[in-house]
XYZ file of C-alpha atoms in Angstrom:
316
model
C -11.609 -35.551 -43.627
C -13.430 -38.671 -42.553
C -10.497 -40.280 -40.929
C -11.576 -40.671 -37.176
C -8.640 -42.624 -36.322
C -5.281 -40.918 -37.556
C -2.184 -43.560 -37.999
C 1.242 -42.347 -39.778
C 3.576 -44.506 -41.927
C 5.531 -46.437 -39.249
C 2.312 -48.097 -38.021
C 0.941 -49.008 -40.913
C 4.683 -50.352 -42.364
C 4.249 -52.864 -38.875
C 0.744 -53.803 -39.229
C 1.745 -55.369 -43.347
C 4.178 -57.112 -41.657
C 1.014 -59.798 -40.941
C 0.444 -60.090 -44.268
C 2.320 -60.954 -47.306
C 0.815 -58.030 -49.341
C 4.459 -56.341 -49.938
C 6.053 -53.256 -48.506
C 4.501 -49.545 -47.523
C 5.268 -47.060 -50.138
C 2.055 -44.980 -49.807
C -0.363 -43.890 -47.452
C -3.788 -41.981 -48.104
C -6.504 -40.896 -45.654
C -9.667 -41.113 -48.043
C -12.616 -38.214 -47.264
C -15.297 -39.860 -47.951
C -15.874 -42.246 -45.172
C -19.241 -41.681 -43.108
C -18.718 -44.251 -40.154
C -15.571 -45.809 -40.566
C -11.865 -45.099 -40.683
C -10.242 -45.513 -44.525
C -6.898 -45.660 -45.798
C -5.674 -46.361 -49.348
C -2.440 -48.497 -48.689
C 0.253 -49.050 -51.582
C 2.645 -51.595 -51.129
C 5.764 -52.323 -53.610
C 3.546 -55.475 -54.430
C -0.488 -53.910 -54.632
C -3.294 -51.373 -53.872
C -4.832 -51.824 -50.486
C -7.473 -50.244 -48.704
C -7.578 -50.772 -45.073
C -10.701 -50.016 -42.938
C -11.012 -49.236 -39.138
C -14.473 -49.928 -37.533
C -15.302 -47.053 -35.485
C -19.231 -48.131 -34.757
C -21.771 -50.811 -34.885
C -21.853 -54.110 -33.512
C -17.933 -55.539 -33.570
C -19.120 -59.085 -32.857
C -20.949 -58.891 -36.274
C -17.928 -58.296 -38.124
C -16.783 -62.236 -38.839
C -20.658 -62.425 -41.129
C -19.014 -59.842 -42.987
C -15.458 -61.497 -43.697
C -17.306 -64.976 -44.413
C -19.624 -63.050 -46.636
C -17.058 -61.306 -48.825
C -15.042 -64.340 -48.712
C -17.758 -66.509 -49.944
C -18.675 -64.093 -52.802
C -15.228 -63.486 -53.843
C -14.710 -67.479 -53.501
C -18.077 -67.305 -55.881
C -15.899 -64.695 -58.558
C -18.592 -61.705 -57.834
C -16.965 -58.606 -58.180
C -16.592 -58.206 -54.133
C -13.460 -56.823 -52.159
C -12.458 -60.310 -50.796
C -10.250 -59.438 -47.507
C -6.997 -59.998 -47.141
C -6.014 -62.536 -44.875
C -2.606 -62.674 -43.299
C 0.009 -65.486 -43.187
C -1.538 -67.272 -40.274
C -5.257 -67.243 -42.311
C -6.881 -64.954 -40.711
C -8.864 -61.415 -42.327
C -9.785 -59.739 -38.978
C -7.222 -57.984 -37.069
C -6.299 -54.881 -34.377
C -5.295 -51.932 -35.281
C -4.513 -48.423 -32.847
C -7.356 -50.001 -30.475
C -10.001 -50.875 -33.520
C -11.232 -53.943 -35.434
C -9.576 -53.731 -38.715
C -9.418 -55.245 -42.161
C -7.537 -55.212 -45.016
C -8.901 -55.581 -48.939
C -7.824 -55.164 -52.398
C -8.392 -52.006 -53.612
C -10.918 -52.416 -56.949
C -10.792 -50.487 -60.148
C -13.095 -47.723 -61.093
C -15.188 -44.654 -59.665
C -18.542 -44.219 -58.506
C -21.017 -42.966 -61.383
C -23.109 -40.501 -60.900
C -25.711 -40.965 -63.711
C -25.685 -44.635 -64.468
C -25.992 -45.651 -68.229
C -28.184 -48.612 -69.778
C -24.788 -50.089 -70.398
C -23.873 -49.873 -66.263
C -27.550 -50.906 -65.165
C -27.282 -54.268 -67.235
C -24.113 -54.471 -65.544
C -24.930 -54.177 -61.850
C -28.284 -56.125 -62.954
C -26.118 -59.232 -63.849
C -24.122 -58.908 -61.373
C -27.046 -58.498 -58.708
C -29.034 -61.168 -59.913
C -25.728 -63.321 -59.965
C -25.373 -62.601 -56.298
C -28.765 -63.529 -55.246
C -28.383 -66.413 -57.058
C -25.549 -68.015 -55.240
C -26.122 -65.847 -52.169
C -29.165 -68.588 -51.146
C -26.988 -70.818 -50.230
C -24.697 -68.624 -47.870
C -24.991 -70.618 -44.718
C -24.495 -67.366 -42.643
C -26.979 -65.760 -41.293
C -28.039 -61.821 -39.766
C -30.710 -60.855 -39.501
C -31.916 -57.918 -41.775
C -32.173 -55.003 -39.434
C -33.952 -52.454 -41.476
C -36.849 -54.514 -42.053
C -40.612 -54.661 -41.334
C -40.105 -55.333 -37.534
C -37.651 -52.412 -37.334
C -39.886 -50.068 -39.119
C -42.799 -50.712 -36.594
C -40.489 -50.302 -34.156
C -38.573 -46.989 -35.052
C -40.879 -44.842 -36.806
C -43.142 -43.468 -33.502
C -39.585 -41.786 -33.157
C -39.414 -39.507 -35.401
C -43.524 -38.598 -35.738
C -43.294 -35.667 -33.551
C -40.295 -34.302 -35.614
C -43.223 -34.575 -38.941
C -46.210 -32.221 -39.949
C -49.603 -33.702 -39.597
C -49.847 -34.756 -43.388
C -46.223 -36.717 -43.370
C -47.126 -38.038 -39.709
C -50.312 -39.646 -41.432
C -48.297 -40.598 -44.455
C -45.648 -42.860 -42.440
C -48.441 -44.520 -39.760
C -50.926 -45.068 -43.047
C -47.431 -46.633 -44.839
C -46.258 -48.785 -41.929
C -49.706 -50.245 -41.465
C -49.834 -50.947 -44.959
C -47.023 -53.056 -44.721
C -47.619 -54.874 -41.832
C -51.450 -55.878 -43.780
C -49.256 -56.420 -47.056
C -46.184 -58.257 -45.624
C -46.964 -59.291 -42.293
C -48.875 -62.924 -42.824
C -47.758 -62.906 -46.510
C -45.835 -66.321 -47.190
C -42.300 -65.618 -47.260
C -40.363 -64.682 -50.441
C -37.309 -66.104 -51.663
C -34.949 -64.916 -49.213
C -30.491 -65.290 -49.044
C -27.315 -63.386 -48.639
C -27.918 -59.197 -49.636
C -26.097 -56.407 -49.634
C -28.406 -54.392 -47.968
C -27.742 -50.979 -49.105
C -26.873 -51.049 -52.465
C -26.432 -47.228 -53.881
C -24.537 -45.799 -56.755
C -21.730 -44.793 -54.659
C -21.422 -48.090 -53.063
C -20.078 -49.228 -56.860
C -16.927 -48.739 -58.642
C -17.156 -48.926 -62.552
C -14.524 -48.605 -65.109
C -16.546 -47.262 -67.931
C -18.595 -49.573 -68.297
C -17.389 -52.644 -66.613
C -18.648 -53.016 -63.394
C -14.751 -52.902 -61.457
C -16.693 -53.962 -58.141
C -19.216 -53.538 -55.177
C -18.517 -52.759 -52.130
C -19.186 -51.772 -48.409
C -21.354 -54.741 -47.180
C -21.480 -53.369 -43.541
C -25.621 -53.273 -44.065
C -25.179 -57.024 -45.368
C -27.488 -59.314 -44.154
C -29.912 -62.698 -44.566
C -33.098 -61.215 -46.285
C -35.729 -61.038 -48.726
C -33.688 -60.987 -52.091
C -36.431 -58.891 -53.410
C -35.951 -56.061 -50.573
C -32.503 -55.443 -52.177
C -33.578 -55.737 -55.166
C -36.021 -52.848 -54.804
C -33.595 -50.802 -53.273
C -31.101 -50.697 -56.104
C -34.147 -49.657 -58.233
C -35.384 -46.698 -56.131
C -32.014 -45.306 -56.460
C -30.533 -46.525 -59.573
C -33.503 -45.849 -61.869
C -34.890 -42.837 -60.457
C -34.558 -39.359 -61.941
C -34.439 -35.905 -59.704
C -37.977 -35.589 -59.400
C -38.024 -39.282 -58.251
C -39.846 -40.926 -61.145
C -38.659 -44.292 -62.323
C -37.025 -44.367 -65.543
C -37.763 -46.603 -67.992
C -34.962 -47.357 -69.887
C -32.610 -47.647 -66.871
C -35.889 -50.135 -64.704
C -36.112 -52.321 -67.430
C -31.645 -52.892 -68.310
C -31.484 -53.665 -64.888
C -34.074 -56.023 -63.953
C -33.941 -57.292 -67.926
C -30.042 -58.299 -66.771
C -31.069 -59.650 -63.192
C -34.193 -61.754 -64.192
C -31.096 -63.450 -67.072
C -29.899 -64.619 -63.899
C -32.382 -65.001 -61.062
C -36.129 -64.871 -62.541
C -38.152 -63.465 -59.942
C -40.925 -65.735 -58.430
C -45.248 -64.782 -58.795
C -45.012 -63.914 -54.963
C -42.534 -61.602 -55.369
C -44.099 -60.310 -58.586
C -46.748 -59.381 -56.641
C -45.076 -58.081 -53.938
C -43.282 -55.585 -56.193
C -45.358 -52.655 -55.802
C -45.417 -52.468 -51.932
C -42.076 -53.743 -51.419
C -40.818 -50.393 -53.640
C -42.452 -48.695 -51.591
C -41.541 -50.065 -48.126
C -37.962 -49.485 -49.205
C -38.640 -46.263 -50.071
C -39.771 -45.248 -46.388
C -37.011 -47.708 -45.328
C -34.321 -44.488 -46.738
C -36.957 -41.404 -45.331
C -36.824 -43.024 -41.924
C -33.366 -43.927 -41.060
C -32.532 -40.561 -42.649
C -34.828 -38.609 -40.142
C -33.547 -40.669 -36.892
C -29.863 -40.063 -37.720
C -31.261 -36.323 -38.179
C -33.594 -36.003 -35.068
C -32.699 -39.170 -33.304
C -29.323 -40.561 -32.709
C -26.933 -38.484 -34.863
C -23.537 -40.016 -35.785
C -21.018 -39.514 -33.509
C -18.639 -37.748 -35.672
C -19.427 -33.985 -37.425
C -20.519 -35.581 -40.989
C -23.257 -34.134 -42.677
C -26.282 -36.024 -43.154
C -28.262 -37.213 -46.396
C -31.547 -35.473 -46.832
C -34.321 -37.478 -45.811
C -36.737 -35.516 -48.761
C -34.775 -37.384 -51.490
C -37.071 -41.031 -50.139
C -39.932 -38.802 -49.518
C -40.512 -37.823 -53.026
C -39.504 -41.623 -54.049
C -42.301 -42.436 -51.672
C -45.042 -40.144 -52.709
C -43.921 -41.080 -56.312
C -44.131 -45.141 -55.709
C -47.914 -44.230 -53.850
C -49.479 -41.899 -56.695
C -47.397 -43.540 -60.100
C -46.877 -47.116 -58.856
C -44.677 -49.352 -60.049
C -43.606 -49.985 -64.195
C -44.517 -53.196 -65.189
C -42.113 -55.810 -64.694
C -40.065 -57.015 -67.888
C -41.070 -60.311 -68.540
């Protein structure tokens, strides 16, 4: 059970009383939390889920609420947070930052359909769209500068082929990327996996968990949704699943020449992007609760993939 921060019925009943959201008739520790504290909260009135932060940067949390808020404002399929009867979405909870959101239809899909790929495509390119003129701003933390950064850490961990693999990569990148003039760039989500999407069938019910949200290159999540979303187990892309996707989010955000261009690498960089922040929480700094990790070998195979295949062309 991934609740790191127990709380029973009576605090929870005291903690709605900030809110006009209705009264407690349900409480529900959810398991599938990997850094943060989850409840789903039924009222008389709604379906809640409220969320303790357990880790990461707490003064970061108010880009978050004015990102979600701005999205929902925007009528993107987002978990807008509740705010209580004084106007305010961040509170306290048993010691920890907490917020309260809707809680949106559907489940997580394991093998995405075209139908669910044209979906999330629309619904991505919608949110790049409008996300360019977020006035927030954070700065993307998993990008070029942090690869440079963070992958001597986890070289001795390697074997001499993968060692040469990630130093060859990164300095590809930084020849690629590092003068390059800069691509279109707004609010992303940052980490945009299946399971980080609820779908009803196939209507896209919402996204969520924006906790990786930041002010980057729109094509950087763009990429990322297609090294998970359209790859198959042995980490080739898949056609029919590429092309609904970026078919639906070029309908509402065509991509530029630069970042046309860029494509290729940028799959790629992404790629390594998963394979290294999967090794350091491995070998590195491992999460501070018993939670098993995702296995780094999944990005590694995207990578090798992305090097010796490429990338499919680009629907026009």
């Amino acid at each position: 059970m991934a609740v790191f921060t127990p709380l029973d019925d009576a605090q929870v009943a005291s903690f709605l009383e900030r809110f006009d959201t209705g009264r407690l008739t349900a409480l529900e520790g959810v398991a599938s939390g990997t850094e943060n504290t989850t409840f789903f909260v039924t009222t008389d009135r709604a379906s809640l889920v409220l969320t303790l932060f357990e880790q990461g940067d707490h003064e970061e949390l108010p880009f978050f609420v004015d990102l979600l808020d701005y999205l929902a404002e925007h009528r993107l399929p987002v978990p807008g947070p509740v705010h209580d009867r004084r106007g305010i979405a961040l509170q306290s909870l048993a010691g920890k930052p907490a917020l309260l959101f809707p809680r949106l239809p559907g489940k997580h899909p394991r093998d995405p359909n075209l139908a669910q790929c044209r979906a999330l495509g629309e619904t991505l390119g919608r949110l790049h769209h409008v996300g360019q003129r977020f006035e927030g701003h954070r700065p993307n933390p998993r990008d070029l500068h942090w690869l440079l950064a963070s992958h001597h850490k986890v070289l001795g961990y390697l074997t001499p082929e993968d060692q040469t693999l990630m130093a060859d990569e990164v300095d590809t990148y930084q020849g690629v990327f590092g003068d390059a003039d800069a691509l279109p760039r707004g609010a992303i989500h940052g980490d945009l996996f299946r399971d980080n999407t609820l779908f009803d069938g196939d209507t896209l019910g919402g996204i969520i968990d924006f906790y990786n949200g930041c002010t980057g290159d729109l094509l950087f999540d763009l990429a990322i949704v297609i090294n998970d979303w359209a790859s198959d187990d042995d980490g080739r892309l898949d056609p029919g699943r590429h092309d609904a996707l970026l078919t639906a989010y070029q309908a509402q955000r065509p991509l530029t020449e630069a970042e046309r261009d860029a494509w290729p690498m940028m799959l790629r960089m992404t790629a390594l992007r998963y394979w290294l922040s999967r090794l350091l929480v491995i070998y590195v700094d491992p999460p501070a609760h018993e939670l098993t990790p995702h296995d780094p070998e999944r990005f590694r195979l995207i990578l090798k993939r992305r090097i010796a295949e490429g990338a499919l062309p680009l629907p026009a």
